[in-house]
mmCIF file of C-alpha atoms in Angstrom:
data_model
loop_
_atom_site.group_PDB
_atom_site.id
_atom_site.type_symbol
_atom_site.label_atom_id
_atom_site.label_comp_id
_atom_site.label_asym_id
_atom_site.label_seq_id
_atom_site.Cartn_x
_atom_site.Cartn_y
_atom_site.Cartn_z
ATOM 1 C CA MET X 1 0.000 0.000 0.000
ATOM 2 C CA ALA X 2 1.439 3.349 -0.978
ATOM 3 C CA LEU X 3 0.775 5.887 1.728
ATOM 4 C CA MET X 4 1.147 8.666 -0.811
ATOM 5 C CA HIS X 5 -2.428 7.947 -1.836
ATOM 6 C CA ILE X 6 -3.725 8.227 1.723
ATOM 7 C CA HIS X 7 -3.751 11.570 3.484
ATOM 8 C CA ILE X 8 -2.378 11.220 7.012
ATOM 9 C CA ASN X 9 -1.720 14.144 9.319
ATOM 10 C CA LYS X 10 1.141 14.881 11.653
ATOM 11 C CA GLY X 11 0.079 14.930 15.310
ATOM 12 C CA VAL X 12 -2.854 12.549 14.754
ATOM 13 C CA PHE X 13 -3.291 9.125 16.385
ATOM 14 C CA TYR X 14 -3.461 6.173 13.967
ATOM 15 C CA SER X 15 -3.274 2.389 14.094
ATOM 16 C CA PHE X 16 -1.263 0.656 11.386
ATOM 17 C CA LYS X 17 -1.811 -2.877 10.115
ATOM 18 C CA ILE X 18 1.510 -4.436 9.139
ATOM 19 C CA LYS X 19 1.735 -7.249 6.574
ATOM 20 C CA ASP X 20 1.810 -10.755 8.146
ATOM 21 C CA ARG X 21 1.148 -9.427 11.665
ATOM 22 C CA LYS X 22 -2.063 -9.620 13.698
ATOM 23 C CA ARG X 23 -1.335 -6.839 16.182
ATOM 24 C CA LEU X 24 -1.950 -3.256 15.107
ATOM 25 C CA GLU X 25 0.836 -0.776 15.857
ATOM 26 C CA SER X 26 -0.511 2.511 17.175
ATOM 27 C CA GLY X 27 0.835 5.954 17.791
ATOM 28 C CA ILE X 28 0.880 9.629 17.048
ATOM 29 C CA LEU X 29 2.260 10.415 13.605
ATOM 30 C CA LEU X 30 5.377 12.565 13.913
ATOM 31 C CA VAL X 31 6.934 12.369 10.450
ATOM 32 C CA GLU X 32 6.086 10.709 7.161
ATOM 33 C CA GLY X 33 9.170 10.143 5.058
ATOM 34 C CA GLU X 34 9.983 8.633 1.713
ATOM 35 C CA ASP X 35 10.146 5.017 2.935
ATOM 36 C CA TRP X 36 9.155 5.131 6.622
ATOM 37 C CA VAL X 37 6.698 6.729 9.026
ATOM 38 C CA LEU X 38 7.822 7.797 12.493
ATOM 39 C CA ILE X 39 5.283 7.562 15.294
ATOM 40 C CA SER X 40 5.365 8.158 19.001
ATOM 41 C CA SER X 41 4.508 4.623 20.016
ATOM 42 C CA ILE X 42 1.470 4.013 22.205
ATOM 43 C CA PHE X 43 2.181 0.543 23.544
ATOM 44 C CA SER X 44 -0.931 -0.096 25.597
ATOM 45 C CA ASP X 45 -3.970 2.039 26.253
ATOM 46 C CA TYR X 46 -2.522 5.497 26.898
ATOM 47 C CA ILE X 47 1.126 4.702 27.600
ATOM 48 C CA VAL X 48 3.603 6.555 25.388
ATOM 49 C CA ASP X 49 6.621 4.273 24.968
ATOM 50 C CA GLY X 50 9.378 5.550 22.736
ATOM 51 C CA TYR X 51 9.445 5.859 18.988
ATOM 52 C CA MET X 52 8.561 3.471 16.215
ATOM 53 C CA LEU X 53 9.574 3.588 12.572
ATOM 54 C CA ILE X 54 7.343 1.596 10.246
ATOM 55 C CA ASN X 55 8.457 0.606 6.762
ATOM 56 C CA LYS X 56 5.736 1.976 4.488
ATOM 57 C CA LYS X 57 5.901 -0.906 2.034
ATOM 58 C CA TYR X 58 4.627 -3.268 4.766
ATOM 59 C CA ILE X 59 1.661 -1.124 5.858
ATOM 60 C CA THR X 60 -1.480 -2.822 4.565
ATOM 61 C CA SER X 61 -4.022 -0.447 6.129
ATOM 62 C CA ILE X 62 -4.286 2.615 8.335
ATOM 63 C CA HIS X 63 -7.057 2.859 10.909
ATOM 64 C CA ARG X 64 -8.690 6.018 12.223
ATOM 65 C CA THR X 65 -11.877 4.714 13.837
ATOM 66 C CA GLU X 66 -13.817 5.892 16.879
ATOM 67 C CA LYS X 67 -11.338 3.934 19.011
ATOM 68 C CA GLU X 68 -8.349 5.881 17.628
ATOM 69 C CA MET X 69 -10.212 9.191 17.938
ATOM 70 C CA PHE X 70 -11.129 8.449 21.567
ATOM 71 C CA THR X 71 -7.558 7.420 22.375
ATOM 72 C CA GLU X 72 -6.312 10.666 20.859
ATOM 73 C CA LYS X 73 -8.755 12.681 23.007
ATOM 74 C CA VAL X 74 -7.527 10.910 26.162
ATOM 75 C CA LEU X 75 -3.900 11.521 25.177
ATOM 76 C CA LYS X 76 -4.653 15.207 24.510
ATOM 77 C CA ALA X 77 -6.414 15.528 27.873
ATOM 78 C CA SER X 78 -3.281 14.230 29.588
ATOM 79 C CA ASP X 79 -0.946 16.415 27.452
ATOM 80 C CA LYS X 80 0.659 13.443 25.713
ATOM 81 C CA THR X 81 0.138 14.545 22.110
ATOM 82 C CA ASP X 82 2.517 17.494 21.954
ATOM 83 C CA ILE X 83 5.482 15.234 21.379
ATOM 84 C CA VAL X 84 8.433 16.792 19.658
ATOM 85 C CA PRO X 85 10.821 14.183 18.366
ATOM 86 C CA TYR X 86 14.338 14.755 19.595
ATOM 87 C CA ILE X 87 15.608 13.261 16.398
ATOM 88 C CA ASP X 88 16.319 14.622 12.976
ATOM 89 C CA ILE X 89 16.362 11.792 10.467
ATOM 90 C CA PRO X 90 16.877 13.184 6.984
ATOM 91 C CA HIS X 91 14.147 12.167 4.517
ATOM 92 C CA LEU X 92 13.350 8.889 6.341
ATOM 93 C CA SER X 93 14.647 6.973 3.348
ATOM 94 C CA ILE X 94 16.093 3.489 3.817
ATOM 95 C CA ASP X 95 19.693 4.617 3.304
ATOM 96 C CA SER X 96 19.545 7.738 5.465
ATOM 97 C CA LEU X 97 17.672 5.952 8.258
ATOM 98 C CA PHE X 98 20.180 3.139 8.714
ATOM 99 C CA LYS X 99 23.117 5.553 8.364
ATOM 100 C CA TRP X 100 21.591 7.713 11.108
ATOM 101 C CA LEU X 101 21.080 4.685 13.390
ATOM 102 C CA GLU X 102 24.686 3.624 12.825
ATOM 103 C CA ASP X 103 26.253 7.094 13.179
ATOM 104 C CA LYS X 104 24.324 7.896 16.382
ATOM 105 C CA HIS X 105 24.975 4.417 17.894
ATOM 106 C CA ILE X 106 21.258 4.042 18.564
ATOM 107 C CA VAL X 107 20.196 0.868 20.369
ATOM 108 C CA PHE X 108 17.001 -0.292 18.708
ATOM 109 C CA GLN X 109 14.610 -3.187 18.279
ATOM 110 C CA ILE X 110 13.856 -4.823 14.943
ATOM 111 C CA ASP X 111 10.501 -6.523 14.361
ATOM 112 C CA ASN X 112 9.867 -8.452 11.190
ATOM 113 C CA ARG X 113 7.230 -10.953 10.137
ATOM 114 C CA ASP X 114 6.883 -12.898 13.424
ATOM 115 C CA GLU X 115 5.436 -10.519 15.995
ATOM 116 C CA ASN X 116 6.540 -12.868 18.796
ATOM 117 C CA GLN X 117 10.214 -12.431 17.947
ATOM 118 C CA CYS X 118 12.383 -9.337 17.948
ATOM 119 C CA TRP X 119 16.047 -8.438 18.012
ATOM 120 C CA ILE X 120 17.640 -5.640 20.036
ATOM 121 C CA GLY X 121 21.065 -4.236 19.383
ATOM 122 C CA LYS X 122 23.114 -1.633 17.591
ATOM 123 C CA ILE X 123 24.644 -1.613 14.147
ATOM 124 C CA LEU X 124 28.078 -3.197 14.039
ATOM 125 C CA ASP X 125 28.498 -2.722 10.294
ATOM 126 C CA SER X 126 26.442 -2.187 7.172
ATOM 127 C CA THR X 127 26.513 -2.594 3.419
ATOM 128 C CA LYS X 128 24.279 -1.069 0.782
ATOM 129 C CA LYS X 129 21.647 -3.793 1.290
ATOM 130 C CA SER X 130 22.253 -5.193 4.805
ATOM 131 C CA ILE X 131 22.948 -4.292 8.408
ATOM 132 C CA PHE X 132 24.827 -6.370 10.947
ATOM 133 C CA LEU X 133 23.560 -6.023 14.497
ATOM 134 C CA THR X 134 25.492 -6.592 17.723
ATOM 135 C CA PRO X 135 22.786 -8.066 19.980
ATOM 136 C CA LEU X 136 21.830 -6.900 23.458
ATOM 137 C CA THR X 137 20.665 -9.920 25.465
ATOM 138 C CA PRO X 138 17.549 -9.959 27.679
ATOM 139 C CA LYS X 139 20.020 -9.773 30.601
ATOM 140 C CA GLY X 140 21.317 -6.409 29.399
ATOM 141 C CA GLU X 141 24.657 -7.735 28.154
ATOM 142 C CA TRP X 142 26.247 -7.173 24.745
ATOM 143 C CA ASP X 143 26.886 -10.479 23.006
ATOM 144 C CA ARG X 144 29.995 -9.683 21.001
ATOM 145 C CA SER X 145 30.475 -13.348 20.066
ATOM 146 C CA LEU X 146 27.857 -13.131 17.317
ATOM 147 C CA TYR X 147 25.890 -10.756 15.135
ATOM 148 C CA TYR X 148 22.584 -10.786 13.298
ATOM 149 C CA ALA X 149 22.291 -9.860 9.624
ATOM 150 C CA PHE X 150 19.191 -8.171 8.211
ATOM 151 C CA ARG X 151 18.308 -7.031 4.719
ATOM 152 C CA LYS X 152 17.446 -3.354 5.070
ATOM 153 C CA ALA X 153 14.464 -3.642 2.736
ATOM 154 C CA ASN X 154 12.972 -6.513 4.777
ATOM 155 C CA VAL X 155 12.870 -4.702 8.125
ATOM 156 C CA ARG X 156 9.242 -3.932 8.958
ATOM 157 C CA ILE X 157 9.497 -2.046 12.270
ATOM 158 C CA ILE X 158 12.274 -0.309 14.203
ATOM 159 C CA SER X 159 11.597 0.790 17.787
ATOM 160 C CA PHE X 160 13.889 2.846 20.000
ATOM 161 C CA ASN X 161 13.905 4.863 23.203
ATOM 162 C CA SER X 162 11.338 2.451 24.674
ATOM 163 C CA ASP X 163 11.171 1.730 28.388
ATOM 164 C CA TYR X 164 12.346 -1.851 27.793
ATOM 165 C CA ILE X 165 15.439 -0.831 25.821
ATOM 166 C CA ASN X 166 16.235 2.100 28.124
ATOM 167 C CA SER X 167 15.924 -0.147 31.197
ATOM 168 C CA LEU X 168 18.294 -2.751 29.725
ATOM 169 C CA MET X 169 20.764 -0.015 28.783
ATOM 170 C CA ALA X 170 20.614 1.517 32.281
ATOM 171 C CA TYR X 171 21.255 -1.909 33.785
ATOM 172 C CA ASN X 172 24.097 -2.508 31.330
ATOM 173 C CA LYS X 173 25.737 0.795 32.199
ATOM 174 C CA LYS X 174 25.396 0.351 35.950
ATOM 175 C CA HIS X 175 26.050 -3.368 36.438
ATOM 176 C CA VAL X 176 27.642 -4.912 33.379
ATOM 177 C CA GLU X 177 30.105 -2.211 32.328
ATOM 178 C CA GLU X 178 31.223 -1.663 35.948
ATOM 179 C CA SER X 179 32.147 -5.327 36.321
ATOM 180 C CA GLU X 180 34.224 -5.403 33.117
#
């Protein structure tokens, strides 16, 4: 589905259906780029939890029903819609996005087809078509003994600055790095 044919507005709450996934991803639209949309992720009910980049070629539908409108009203009432992204990703194209993630050493989560599986890490290296991720384990430790390879074009969702990732990074900084 090409989003160019659908008018979506910055600052509005939407739910996105992603190809091969049952769960809708919801959030406030911050930026629509060439290849990706950036939303302030609403993980559950009215909890703002970091940022999510969604690859536009995997969006099969965009929802703006009474449920989304009500959620937006609740978020506005609690002053959670005036979110200014602290990031400046040029054009949100595939190449500029992954270069930005690599240059800024952003720790992020990749979600692909299986919504029950994700990978968290930072870019170790990249080529024109692929990225190589140094994984962060669920125990908050960097596993430098291996890496994961992903085709850039196949990545459906990238999440960062979430409570889960930030908590693991805080633990890593306080407990893991101190013991090394």
